[in-house]
Short mmCIF file of C-alpha atoms in Angstrom, two decimals:
data_model
loop_
_atom_site.label_atom_id
_atom_site.label_comp_id
_atom_site.label_asym_id
_atom_site.label_seq_id
_atom_site.Cartn_x
_atom_site.Cartn_y
_atom_site.Cartn_z
CA UNK A 200 2.22 -2.30 37.96
CA UNK A 201 2.40 0.82 39.85
CA UNK A 202 2.43 4.31 38.16
CA UNK A 203 6.14 4.42 37.21
CA UNK A 204 7.01 1.08 37.72
CA UNK A 205 8.41 -1.39 35.58
CA UNK A 206 7.58 -4.75 34.43
CA UNK A 207 9.90 -7.59 33.40
CA UNK A 208 8.94 -10.21 30.73
CA UNK A 209 11.00 -13.09 30.53
CA UNK A 210 10.82 -15.85 27.84
CA UNK A 211 12.85 -18.45 26.33
CA UNK A 212 13.14 -16.98 23.13
CA UNK A 213 12.84 -13.21 22.05
CA UNK A 214 12.77 -11.74 18.86
CA UNK A 215 14.40 -8.31 19.45
CA UNK A 216 15.29 -5.59 16.94
CA UNK A 217 19.08 -4.63 16.62
CA UNK A 218 20.07 -1.36 14.87
CA UNK A 219 23.91 -2.54 15.04
CA UNK A 220 23.15 -5.96 13.71
CA UNK A 221 25.77 -6.96 11.19
CA UNK A 222 24.48 -6.61 7.74
CA UNK A 223 22.05 -3.92 8.85
CA UNK A 224 19.45 -3.21 11.15
CA UNK A 225 16.85 -6.02 11.64
CA UNK A 226 15.50 -8.78 13.70
CA UNK A 227 17.76 -11.00 16.13
CA UNK A 228 16.84 -14.14 18.11
CA UNK A 229 17.90 -13.73 21.89
CA UNK A 230 17.60 -17.00 24.16
CA UNK A 231 16.29 -16.63 27.83
CA UNK A 232 15.93 -12.84 27.41
CA UNK A 233 14.10 -10.22 29.43
CA UNK A 234 11.75 -7.20 27.93
CA UNK A 235 11.66 -4.36 30.52
CA UNK A 236 8.63 -2.20 30.22
CA UNK A 237 7.96 1.21 31.69
CA UNK A 238 4.64 2.65 31.15
CA UNK A 239 3.68 2.14 27.78
CA UNK A 240 7.09 1.81 26.28
CA UNK A 241 9.92 -0.77 26.23
CA UNK A 242 12.78 0.51 28.32
CA UNK A 243 15.41 -2.19 27.71
CA UNK A 244 16.03 -5.65 26.28
CA UNK A 245 18.87 -7.95 27.56
CA UNK A 246 19.65 -11.65 27.93
CA UNK A 247 22.06 -13.55 30.17
CA UNK A 248 23.32 -11.54 33.53
CA UNK A 249 22.01 -8.15 32.07
CA UNK A 250 18.37 -9.89 31.80
CA UNK A 251 18.62 -11.32 35.12
CA UNK A 252 19.36 -7.84 36.43
CA UNK A 253 16.51 -6.16 34.83
CA UNK A 254 14.28 -8.94 36.19
CA UNK A 255 15.45 -8.31 39.65
CA UNK A 256 14.92 -4.49 39.71
CA UNK A 257 11.36 -4.82 38.18
CA UNK A 258 8.31 -4.14 40.22
CA UNK A 259 6.79 -7.03 38.58
CA UNK A 260 8.18 -10.10 36.77
CA UNK A 261 6.10 -12.18 34.25
CA UNK A 262 7.89 -15.50 33.53
CA UNK A 263 6.54 -16.88 30.03
CA UNK A 264 8.55 -20.10 30.32
CA UNK A 265 9.11 -22.09 27.09
CA UNK A 266 7.55 -19.53 24.39
CA UNK A 267 8.47 -17.33 21.70
CA UNK A 268 8.22 -13.49 22.71
CA UNK A 269 7.95 -11.22 19.71
CA UNK A 270 6.60 -7.85 18.49
CA UNK A 271 2.90 -7.73 18.51
CA UNK A 272 1.47 -8.84 15.29
CA UNK A 273 -0.09 -6.09 13.10
CA UNK A 274 -3.26 -7.03 11.12
CA UNK A 275 -4.11 -4.55 8.30
CA UNK A 276 -7.43 -6.47 7.38
CA UNK A 277 -8.85 -7.93 10.72
CA UNK A 278 -11.94 -9.26 9.95
CA UNK A 279 -14.67 -8.64 12.26
CA UNK A 280 -17.58 -10.48 10.71
CA UNK A 281 -18.84 -14.01 11.55
CA UNK A 282 -20.73 -15.73 8.26
CA UNK A 283 -19.15 -14.98 4.90
CA UNK A 284 -16.39 -17.42 4.88
CA UNK A 285 -18.42 -20.29 6.06
CA UNK A 286 -20.99 -19.53 3.24
CA UNK A 287 -18.83 -18.39 0.38
CA UNK A 288 -15.38 -20.09 0.12
CA UNK A 289 -16.51 -23.42 -1.25
CA UNK A 290 -18.94 -22.59 -3.90
CA UNK A 291 -19.11 -21.73 -7.66
CA UNK A 292 -19.52 -18.37 -9.05
CA UNK A 293 -23.26 -19.15 -9.72
CA UNK A 294 -23.84 -19.89 -5.98
CA UNK A 295 -21.76 -16.68 -5.01
CA UNK A 296 -24.28 -14.69 -7.12
CA UNK A 297 -27.06 -15.95 -4.67
CA UNK A 298 -25.00 -14.28 -1.65
CA UNK A 299 -25.20 -10.80 -3.23
CA UNK A 300 -27.97 -8.44 -3.10
CA UNK A 301 -30.53 -8.71 -5.68
CA UNK A 302 -31.36 -5.38 -7.63
CA UNK A 303 -34.73 -5.04 -5.88
CA UNK A 304 -33.44 -5.45 -2.41
CA UNK A 305 -30.71 -2.83 -3.15
CA UNK A 306 -33.48 -0.43 -3.46
CA UNK A 307 -34.58 -0.66 0.02
CA UNK A 308 -32.12 -2.46 2.18
CA UNK A 309 -32.43 -2.97 5.86
CA UNK A 310 -30.27 -3.83 8.64
CA UNK A 311 -30.36 -7.21 9.59
CA UNK A 312 -29.08 -6.78 13.27
CA UNK A 313 -30.15 -4.50 15.96
CA UNK A 314 -27.43 -2.13 17.50
CA UNK A 315 -26.85 -4.41 20.40
CA UNK A 316 -26.28 -7.38 18.04
CA UNK A 317 -23.99 -5.31 15.93
CA UNK A 318 -21.96 -4.25 18.85
CA UNK A 319 -21.80 -8.08 19.86
CA UNK A 320 -20.57 -9.13 16.35
CA UNK A 321 -17.82 -6.63 16.70
CA UNK A 322 -16.87 -7.48 20.29
CA UNK A 323 -16.70 -11.19 18.99
CA UNK A 324 -14.50 -10.30 16.15
CA UNK A 325 -12.01 -8.04 18.23
CA UNK A 326 -11.82 -10.73 20.97
CA UNK A 327 -10.76 -13.15 18.25
CA UNK A 328 -7.96 -10.93 16.85
CA UNK A 329 -6.63 -10.71 20.61
CA UNK A 330 -6.79 -14.50 21.09
CA UNK A 331 -4.89 -15.06 17.80
CA UNK A 332 -1.89 -12.64 18.83
CA UNK A 333 -2.94 -9.53 17.16
CA UNK A 334 -2.03 -6.33 18.73
CA UNK A 335 -2.87 -3.80 16.25
CA UNK A 336 -5.45 -4.10 13.63
CA UNK A 337 -7.36 -2.12 10.95
CA UNK A 338 -10.75 -3.86 11.12
CA UNK A 339 -12.93 -4.74 8.20
CA UNK A 340 -16.44 -6.12 8.35
CA UNK A 341 -19.17 -6.91 5.63
CA UNK A 342 -21.79 -4.51 4.49
CA UNK A 343 -24.17 -7.11 3.13
CA UNK A 344 -26.02 -7.27 6.24
CA UNK A 345 -26.46 -3.58 6.62
CA UNK A 346 -28.56 -0.75 5.61
CA UNK A 347 -25.95 0.35 3.01
CA UNK A 348 -22.33 0.75 4.80
CA UNK A 349 -21.05 1.16 8.31
CA UNK A 350 -22.22 4.27 10.41
CA UNK A 351 -20.29 6.62 12.43
CA UNK A 352 -22.21 5.39 15.61
CA UNK A 353 -21.16 1.64 14.70
CA UNK A 354 -17.38 2.59 14.57
CA UNK A 355 -17.66 4.66 17.48
CA UNK A 356 -19.03 1.66 19.40
CA UNK A 357 -16.17 -0.46 17.91
CA UNK A 358 -13.69 2.01 19.18
CA UNK A 359 -14.88 2.10 22.69
CA UNK A 360 -15.01 -1.76 22.69
CA UNK A 361 -11.50 -2.17 21.22
CA UNK A 362 -10.12 0.32 23.66
CA UNK A 363 -11.69 -1.39 26.69
CA UNK A 364 -10.40 -4.58 25.34
CA UNK A 365 -6.74 -3.22 25.09
CA UNK A 366 -6.36 -3.75 21.43
CA UNK A 367 -4.86 -1.00 19.06
CA UNK A 368 -6.98 -0.20 16.23
CA UNK A 369 -7.09 1.87 13.18
CA UNK A 370 -10.70 2.65 12.39
CA UNK A 371 -13.29 4.53 9.94
CA UNK A 372 -16.72 3.55 8.77
CA UNK A 373 -16.74 1.92 5.14
CA UNK A 374 -18.63 3.90 2.64
CA UNK A 375 -19.52 3.43 -1.12
CA UNK A 376 -21.69 4.83 -3.91
CA UNK A 377 -22.91 1.64 -5.20
CA UNK A 378 -23.15 -2.17 -4.57
CA UNK A 379 -22.77 -5.12 -6.45
CA UNK A 380 -25.89 -6.91 -7.19
CA UNK A 381 -27.25 -9.80 -9.04
CA UNK A 382 -30.13 -9.25 -11.44
CA UNK A 383 -33.30 -11.56 -11.74
CA UNK A 384 -31.74 -12.94 -14.92
CA UNK A 385 -28.60 -13.94 -13.23
CA UNK A 386 -26.68 -11.19 -14.67
CA UNK A 387 -24.28 -8.96 -12.41
CA UNK A 388 -24.13 -5.27 -12.20
CA UNK A 389 -23.78 -2.28 -9.94
CA UNK A 390 -26.69 -0.51 -8.23
CA UNK A 391 -25.64 3.05 -7.59
CA UNK A 392 -27.16 5.48 -5.00
CA UNK A 393 -25.01 8.69 -5.03
CA UNK A 394 -26.64 10.14 -2.37
CA UNK A 395 -26.24 7.47 0.15
CA UNK A 396 -22.53 7.33 -0.73
CA UNK A 397 -22.31 11.20 -0.08
CA UNK A 398 -23.94 10.70 3.32
CA UNK A 399 -21.59 7.74 4.20
CA UNK A 400 -18.65 9.87 3.40
CA UNK A 401 -19.88 12.69 5.59
CA UNK A 402 -20.22 10.09 8.39
CA UNK A 403 -16.49 8.91 7.64
CA UNK A 404 -15.21 12.37 7.77
CA UNK A 405 -17.14 13.32 10.99
CA UNK A 406 -15.96 9.97 12.57
CA UNK A 407 -12.15 11.28 12.07
CA UNK A 408 -13.28 14.42 14.32
CA UNK A 409 -14.78 12.11 16.71
CA UNK A 410 -11.57 10.25 17.13
CA UNK A 411 -9.52 13.21 17.44
CA UNK A 412 -11.86 14.43 20.37
CA UNK A 413 -11.48 11.12 21.89
CA UNK A 414 -7.95 11.52 22.38
CA UNK A 415 -7.32 7.71 22.81
CA UNK A 416 -3.71 6.66 22.13
CA UNK A 417 -5.30 3.24 20.98
CA UNK A 418 -7.60 4.48 18.59
CA UNK A 419 -6.29 6.11 15.22
CA UNK A 420 -8.94 7.49 12.79
CA UNK A 421 -8.57 6.32 8.91
CA UNK A 422 -10.63 6.53 5.97
CA UNK A 423 -11.80 3.20 4.44
CA UNK A 424 -13.65 3.35 1.23
CA UNK A 425 -15.20 -0.01 -0.10
CA UNK A 426 -14.09 -1.65 -3.20
CA UNK A 427 -13.19 1.19 -5.72
CA UNK A 428 -15.46 -0.09 -8.35
CA UNK A 429 -18.34 0.62 -6.12
CA UNK A 430 -17.17 4.25 -5.13
CA UNK A 431 -17.85 7.08 -7.61
CA UNK A 432 -15.01 9.27 -9.11
CA UNK A 433 -16.36 12.26 -6.92
CA UNK A 434 -16.18 10.49 -3.47
CA UNK A 435 -12.78 8.95 -4.21
CA UNK A 436 -11.42 12.16 -5.13
CA UNK A 437 -12.85 13.87 -2.08
CA UNK A 438 -11.45 10.86 0.07
CA UNK A 439 -8.05 11.87 -1.51
CA UNK A 440 -8.66 15.39 -0.63
CA UNK A 441 -9.56 14.85 3.18
CA UNK A 442 -6.70 12.29 3.43
CA UNK A 443 -4.07 15.05 2.26
CA UNK A 444 -5.58 17.66 4.23
CA UNK A 445 -5.76 15.76 7.45
CA UNK A 446 -3.00 13.44 6.91
CA UNK A 447 -4.80 10.50 7.48
CA UNK A 448 -4.13 6.92 6.17
CA UNK A 449 -6.80 5.39 3.53
CA UNK A 450 -7.30 1.65 2.98
CA UNK A 451 -8.93 0.96 -0.60
CA UNK A 452 -9.56 -2.49 -1.95
CA UNK A 453 -8.49 -2.57 -5.49
CA UNK A 454 -6.66 -4.95 -7.54
CA UNK A 455 -8.31 -7.75 -6.10
CA UNK A 456 -10.88 -8.97 -8.66
CA UNK A 457 -10.57 -9.43 -12.51
CA UNK A 458 -13.99 -8.96 -14.09
CA UNK A 459 -15.51 -7.90 -11.04
CA UNK A 460 -13.15 -5.06 -10.95
CA UNK A 461 -10.85 -4.55 -13.57
CA UNK A 462 -13.41 -5.52 -16.31
CA UNK A 463 -15.86 -3.02 -14.67
CA UNK A 464 -13.60 -0.13 -14.30
CA UNK A 465 -12.28 -0.56 -17.92
CA UNK A 466 -15.80 -0.94 -19.56
CA UNK A 467 -17.62 1.48 -17.34
CA UNK A 468 -15.05 4.00 -16.38
CA UNK A 469 -12.25 3.83 -18.91
CA UNK A 470 -9.46 3.35 -16.19
CA UNK A 471 -7.49 0.83 -14.64
CA UNK A 472 -7.36 0.56 -10.75
CA UNK A 473 -3.97 2.40 -10.34
CA UNK A 474 -4.95 5.05 -12.69
CA UNK A 475 -8.02 5.75 -10.94
CA UNK A 476 -6.40 5.83 -7.34
CA UNK A 477 -3.86 8.12 -8.95
CA UNK A 478 -6.15 10.62 -10.52
CA UNK A 479 -8.35 10.62 -7.21
CA UNK A 480 -5.22 11.63 -5.35
CA UNK A 481 -4.86 8.40 -3.41
CA UNK A 482 -1.71 6.81 -4.88
CA UNK A 483 0.77 7.92 -2.23
CA UNK A 484 2.26 6.69 1.25
CA UNK A 485 -0.93 7.01 3.08
CA UNK A 486 -2.52 4.60 1.00
CA UNK A 487 -2.90 0.81 2.16
CA UNK A 488 -3.73 -1.09 -0.96
CA UNK A 489 -5.86 -4.08 0.07
CA UNK A 490 -4.61 -7.27 -1.66
CA UNK A 491 -2.63 -5.70 -4.50
CA UNK A 492 -2.95 -8.92 -6.57
CA UNK A 493 -4.17 -8.01 -10.03
CA UNK A 494 -1.37 -5.84 -11.43
CA UNK A 495 0.68 -6.29 -14.54
CA UNK A 496 3.10 -8.94 -13.18
CA UNK A 497 0.02 -11.44 -12.57
CA UNK A 498 -0.44 -13.98 -15.29
CA UNK A 499 -4.09 -13.18 -15.60
CA UNK A 500 -3.55 -9.66 -16.13
CA UNK A 501 -0.35 -9.17 -18.48
CA UNK A 502 2.20 -11.59 -17.11
CA UNK A 503 5.05 -9.10 -17.25
CA UNK A 504 6.33 -6.26 -15.57
CA UNK A 505 5.06 -2.94 -17.20
CA UNK A 506 5.79 -0.64 -14.50
CA UNK A 507 3.05 -1.44 -11.71
CA UNK A 508 5.65 -2.40 -9.06
CA UNK A 509 7.85 0.53 -9.81
CA UNK A 510 4.78 2.76 -9.55
CA UNK A 511 3.64 1.35 -6.34
CA UNK A 512 7.14 1.67 -4.84
CA UNK A 513 7.74 5.25 -5.90
CA UNK A 514 4.42 6.30 -4.57
CA UNK A 515 5.24 4.93 -1.11
CA UNK A 516 1.99 2.62 -1.41
CA UNK A 517 1.78 -0.27 1.10
CA UNK A 518 0.08 -3.45 0.27
CA UNK A 519 -2.02 -5.51 2.68
CA UNK A 520 -1.23 -8.79 1.68
CA UNK A 521 -3.60 -11.80 2.88
CA UNK A 522 -2.05 -14.95 1.91
CA UNK A 523 -4.37 -17.24 3.58
CA UNK A 524 -7.45 -15.76 2.28
CA UNK A 525 -5.77 -15.38 -1.25
CA UNK A 526 -5.09 -19.07 -1.18
CA UNK A 527 -8.89 -19.77 -0.06
CA UNK A 528 -10.25 -17.73 -2.84
CA UNK A 529 -7.81 -18.67 -5.32
CA UNK A 530 -6.59 -15.26 -6.08
CA UNK A 531 -2.62 -15.63 -5.57
CA UNK A 532 -0.05 -12.91 -5.19
CA UNK A 533 2.49 -13.41 -7.96
CA UNK A 534 5.51 -13.92 -5.78
CA UNK A 535 5.87 -11.89 -2.66
CA UNK A 536 9.71 -11.41 -3.56
CA UNK A 537 8.92 -9.36 -6.82
CA UNK A 538 7.32 -6.90 -4.42
CA UNK A 539 10.11 -6.81 -2.02
CA UNK A 540 12.76 -6.49 -4.63
CA UNK A 541 10.92 -3.75 -6.30
CA UNK A 542 10.75 -1.68 -3.26
CA UNK A 543 7.22 -2.19 -2.24
CA UNK A 544 6.24 -2.20 1.44
CA UNK A 545 4.08 -5.12 2.22
CA UNK A 546 2.12 -5.84 5.36
CA UNK A 547 -0.02 -8.72 6.16
CA UNK A 548 -3.92 -9.19 6.91
CA UNK A 549 -5.88 -12.13 7.76
CA UNK A 550 -9.16 -10.96 6.07
CA UNK A 551 -10.57 -14.38 7.06
CA UNK A 552 -11.55 -16.49 9.92
CA UNK A 553 -9.66 -17.34 12.18
CA UNK A 554 -7.80 -14.16 12.16
CA UNK A 555 -4.57 -16.27 12.46
CA UNK A 556 -1.33 -14.55 11.02
CA UNK A 557 0.91 -17.64 11.95
CA UNK A 558 -1.32 -19.60 9.41
CA UNK A 559 -1.06 -16.89 6.89
CA UNK A 560 2.57 -16.83 7.18
CA UNK A 561 2.74 -20.64 6.88
CA UNK A 562 0.58 -20.44 3.84
CA UNK A 563 2.66 -17.74 2.21
CA UNK A 564 5.91 -19.53 2.99
CA UNK A 565 4.72 -22.77 1.00
CA UNK A 566 3.25 -20.84 -1.76
CA UNK A 567 6.72 -19.21 -2.29
CA UNK A 568 8.28 -22.56 -2.18
CA UNK A 569 6.11 -23.50 -5.26
CA UNK A 570 6.18 -20.32 -6.98
CA UNK A 571 10.10 -20.37 -6.92
CA UNK A 572 10.44 -24.12 -7.46
CA UNK A 573 12.93 -23.84 -4.50
CA UNK A 574 12.34 -25.10 -0.94
CA UNK A 575 15.04 -22.79 0.28
CA UNK A 576 12.78 -19.80 -1.04
CA UNK A 577 10.32 -19.79 1.53
CA UNK A 578 10.65 -16.19 2.82
CA UNK A 579 9.89 -16.98 6.19
CA UNK A 580 11.80 -14.13 7.56
CA UNK A 581 10.13 -11.68 5.01
CA UNK A 582 6.85 -12.83 5.98
CA UNK A 583 7.50 -12.49 9.56
CA UNK A 584 8.82 -9.00 9.03
CA UNK A 585 5.76 -8.15 6.79
CA UNK A 586 3.58 -9.05 9.94
CA UNK A 587 5.26 -6.77 12.16
CA UNK A 588 7.58 -4.05 10.53
CA UNK A 589 6.05 -3.88 7.16
CA UNK A 590 2.53 -3.18 9.10
CA UNK A 591 4.12 -0.63 11.25
CA UNK A 592 5.52 1.20 7.93
CA UNK A 593 2.06 1.04 6.63
CA UNK A 594 0.58 2.53 9.55
CA UNK A 595 3.29 5.38 9.74
CA UNK A 596 4.16 3.99 13.36
CA UNK A 597 7.91 3.24 13.58
CA UNK A 598 7.43 2.50 17.06
CA UNK A 599 5.32 -0.55 16.50
CA UNK A 600 6.47 -3.99 15.06
CA UNK A 601 9.73 -4.22 17.09
CA UNK A 602 10.92 -4.96 20.44
CA UNK A 603 13.86 -2.58 21.36
CA UNK A 604 14.21 0.19 23.76
CA UNK A 605 11.97 3.35 23.24
CA UNK A 606 9.37 1.11 21.21
CA UNK A 607 5.77 0.82 22.09
CA UNK A 608 5.22 -2.06 24.52
CA UNK A 609 3.18 -4.14 22.20
CA UNK A 610 4.21 -7.83 22.64
CA UNK A 611 2.81 -11.36 21.83
CA UNK A 612 4.13 -14.61 23.09
CA UNK A 613 3.39 -18.17 21.39
CA UNK A 614 3.70 -21.09 23.68
CA UNK A 615 6.23 -23.79 22.35
CA UNK A 616 5.45 -25.97 25.47
CA UNK A 617 2.78 -27.98 23.90
CA UNK A 618 4.03 -31.62 23.09
CA UNK A 619 2.16 -31.30 19.66
CA UNK A 620 4.61 -28.49 18.99
CA UNK A 621 7.53 -31.17 18.68
CA UNK A 622 11.02 -30.51 18.88
CA UNK A 623 12.26 -27.09 18.71
CA UNK A 624 14.93 -26.14 16.53
CA UNK A 625 14.61 -22.66 15.33
CA UNK A 626 11.53 -21.34 17.34
CA UNK A 627 10.26 -19.36 14.47
CA UNK A 628 10.31 -22.10 12.20
CA UNK A 629 8.72 -24.48 14.74
CA UNK A 630 6.10 -22.09 15.28
CA UNK A 631 5.19 -21.56 11.64
CA UNK A 632 5.51 -25.40 10.76
CA UNK A 633 3.53 -26.88 13.72
CA UNK A 634 2.04 -24.10 15.61
CA UNK A 635 -0.99 -21.63 14.98
CA UNK A 636 -2.45 -18.44 16.32
CA UNK A 637 -4.09 -20.33 18.93
CA UNK A 638 -0.76 -21.08 20.39
CA UNK A 639 -0.96 -17.04 21.67
CA UNK A 640 -0.41 -17.26 25.36
CA UNK A 641 0.39 -13.62 26.35
CA UNK A 642 -0.46 -10.27 24.80
CA UNK A 643 0.35 -6.94 25.77
CA UNK A 644 -0.52 -3.55 24.28
CA UNK A 645 0.91 0.02 25.52
CA UNK A 646 2.30 -1.88 28.57
CA UNK A 647 -1.00 -3.45 29.65
CA UNK A 648 -1.55 -7.37 29.65
CA UNK A 649 -4.88 -7.82 27.55
CA UNK A 650 -4.32 -11.72 27.41
CA UNK A 651 -2.75 -14.29 29.43
CA UNK A 652 -3.23 -17.96 28.94
CA UNK A 653 -6.25 -17.58 26.67
CA UNK A 654 -7.87 -15.38 29.26
CA UNK A 655 -9.29 -11.78 28.66
CA UNK A 656 -10.08 -9.84 31.80
CA UNK A 657 -13.65 -9.35 31.77
CA UNK A 658 -14.76 -11.34 29.05
CA UNK A 659 -16.83 -14.53 29.22
CA UNK A 660 -15.63 -16.59 26.10
CA UNK A 661 -18.14 -19.21 26.30
CA UNK A 662 -21.07 -16.57 26.50
CA UNK A 663 -19.58 -14.68 23.55
CA UNK A 664 -19.31 -17.82 21.49
CA UNK A 665 -22.97 -18.68 22.15
CA UNK A 666 -23.84 -15.01 21.06
CA UNK A 667 -21.77 -15.39 17.96
CA UNK A 668 -23.61 -18.58 17.10
CA UNK A 669 -26.74 -17.07 17.44
CA UNK A 670 -25.90 -13.94 15.50
CA UNK A 671 -24.58 -16.20 12.75
CA UNK A 672 -28.04 -17.95 12.68
CA UNK A 673 -29.87 -14.73 12.19
CA UNK A 674 -27.22 -13.56 9.44
CA UNK A 675 -27.92 -16.62 7.52
CA UNK A 676 -31.50 -16.66 7.69
CA UNK A 677 -31.32 -13.24 6.10
CA UNK A 678 -29.91 -14.26 2.78
CA UNK A 679 -33.02 -15.63 1.15
CA UNK A 680 -34.61 -12.27 1.06
CA UNK A 681 -31.59 -10.87 -0.84
CA UNK A 682 -31.44 -13.75 -3.30
CA UNK A 683 -32.55 -12.72 -6.70
CA UNK A 684 -32.35 -16.49 -7.95
CA UNK A 685 -33.92 -18.25 -5.00
CA UNK A 686 -37.44 -18.28 -6.23
CA UNK A 687 -40.49 -18.90 -4.03
CA UNK A 688 -39.30 -20.78 -1.05
CA UNK A 689 -35.86 -20.30 -1.55
CA UNK A 690 -33.51 -20.77 1.53
CA UNK A 691 -29.83 -20.47 2.26
CA UNK A 692 -27.76 -23.73 1.72
CA UNK A 693 -26.72 -25.84 4.78
CA UNK A 694 -24.07 -28.26 4.23
CA UNK A 695 -20.62 -29.55 5.09
CA UNK A 696 -19.18 -29.76 1.64
CA UNK A 697 -19.78 -28.90 -1.85
CA UNK A 698 -20.08 -32.46 -2.76
CA UNK A 699 -23.29 -32.54 -0.59
CA UNK A 700 -24.57 -29.43 -1.40
CA UNK A 701 -25.13 -29.24 -5.27
CA UNK A 702 -28.35 -28.22 -6.44
CA UNK A 703 -29.83 -27.35 -10.00
CA UNK A 704 -29.36 -23.69 -9.10
CA UNK A 705 -25.73 -24.30 -8.23
CA UNK A 706 -24.88 -26.32 -11.34
CA UNK A 707 -25.99 -23.93 -14.24
CA UNK A 708 -22.62 -22.57 -14.43
CA UNK A 709 -21.14 -19.17 -13.82
CA UNK A 710 -23.06 -15.87 -14.30
CA UNK A 711 -21.48 -13.34 -16.44
CA UNK A 712 -17.93 -14.57 -16.13
CA UNK A 713 -16.28 -17.91 -15.15
CA UNK A 714 -13.88 -16.21 -13.19
CA UNK A 715 -14.78 -16.04 -9.34
CA UNK A 716 -16.10 -12.61 -8.51
CA UNK A 717 -14.21 -12.33 -5.31
CA UNK A 718 -16.91 -11.81 -2.72
CA UNK A 719 -18.28 -8.82 -4.39
CA UNK A 720 -20.51 -8.53 -1.33
CA UNK A 721 -17.37 -7.82 0.75
CA UNK A 722 -15.78 -4.33 1.39
#
């Protein structure tokens, strides 16, 4: 498209935003409609003769045929690692303990991958996000393979890679003061290193300055402390101070573990997750609370409303809800409807592989039916809004998550033409029931086409896949050196299912608690 020119994008179905919709502003479904893009903004949306007129006047026309064109999906937990889901989502807590660092390893950890391999891993993850229809992401990756946490240079490389690919990112290196470990006797604990935590926070603050200097409209700097039980009071408080001073967002992992988080905080710091966030100056509208599962309404906490939802709503906190990951790890949000009715803003995250928000929406919808005991309470519209408008509110970006004049030209289309999609009634329902993120056929970010028919310009997907497999093998081979329970000759498991992979080490029962520890090696 020439400078100052326009591109008309046509699709059989378009989810547009209408400020004048009866009943209040919200999404409307248009048939055979055109979205007109000028520069990095949407200039007009129309169907019928008006749409045809827009198309006729455009410098370039893109006809997506039988597809659903919708606002670009926003992933508040966009996973960019390769290995953990394959190794930790089918196992007992006893095996999970073997995936964590040993106490001795925590005293002298190392980088498993060299800088080039770390860059390739992040590129692999970012490409997967685009292929599944994500246009804006707040990436997350594991620290288990690093020397402690992410670095300034790692995230600068991520920013450059993401910008070159064309995806919009909200980035910051993770940081922590401690790490979950498994001791030689099988018990769990946290190994603390305050000096490393302080250095990692300094790197994160320096990265904010670097992003400001980059002045790249696709890259926004944020603060991303790791799980709060592994971050000291002092560093959490400094995070709150820097966030307030600079007006930057914070994504914090909290209310996602029972004994591994709530229990530790109560025993060792005499507090609850929300109280700790509050006294750190983090419980406000700049906070994206990753998961937000274990609050008072959850049956494994109190099973009744004691004010947590009202507290979150009053503070303006946003939840990054990850329904597919929640289901895979059996840590279910206690009814999305409760959160929304209380006024809590909810966005979605994938936090898993594949980074598929369509599958996540479907999982959440089916769970809602079961939780409400009502097939009509699937909350499909609410989940779609969470993946778009809810994410935009969490990011303080009202120009994202909607197709209307003046909004950012971030668009994604999902093909409905595959015979396996079946008959089309409501295209959103059909996509949710029969499709996945793999049906993404078109992606545009800030007016730039970043993916068309599964092709990303300049990306050799076959070569990237091969490199991803090689890196996975290297990551898996490194687990035994960290395994406190492996013994001589210990090696990582290789299996197709739990049934064929049981061993004495895995059948001894849980260590420390019979509640899964929710991937304490993760951020």
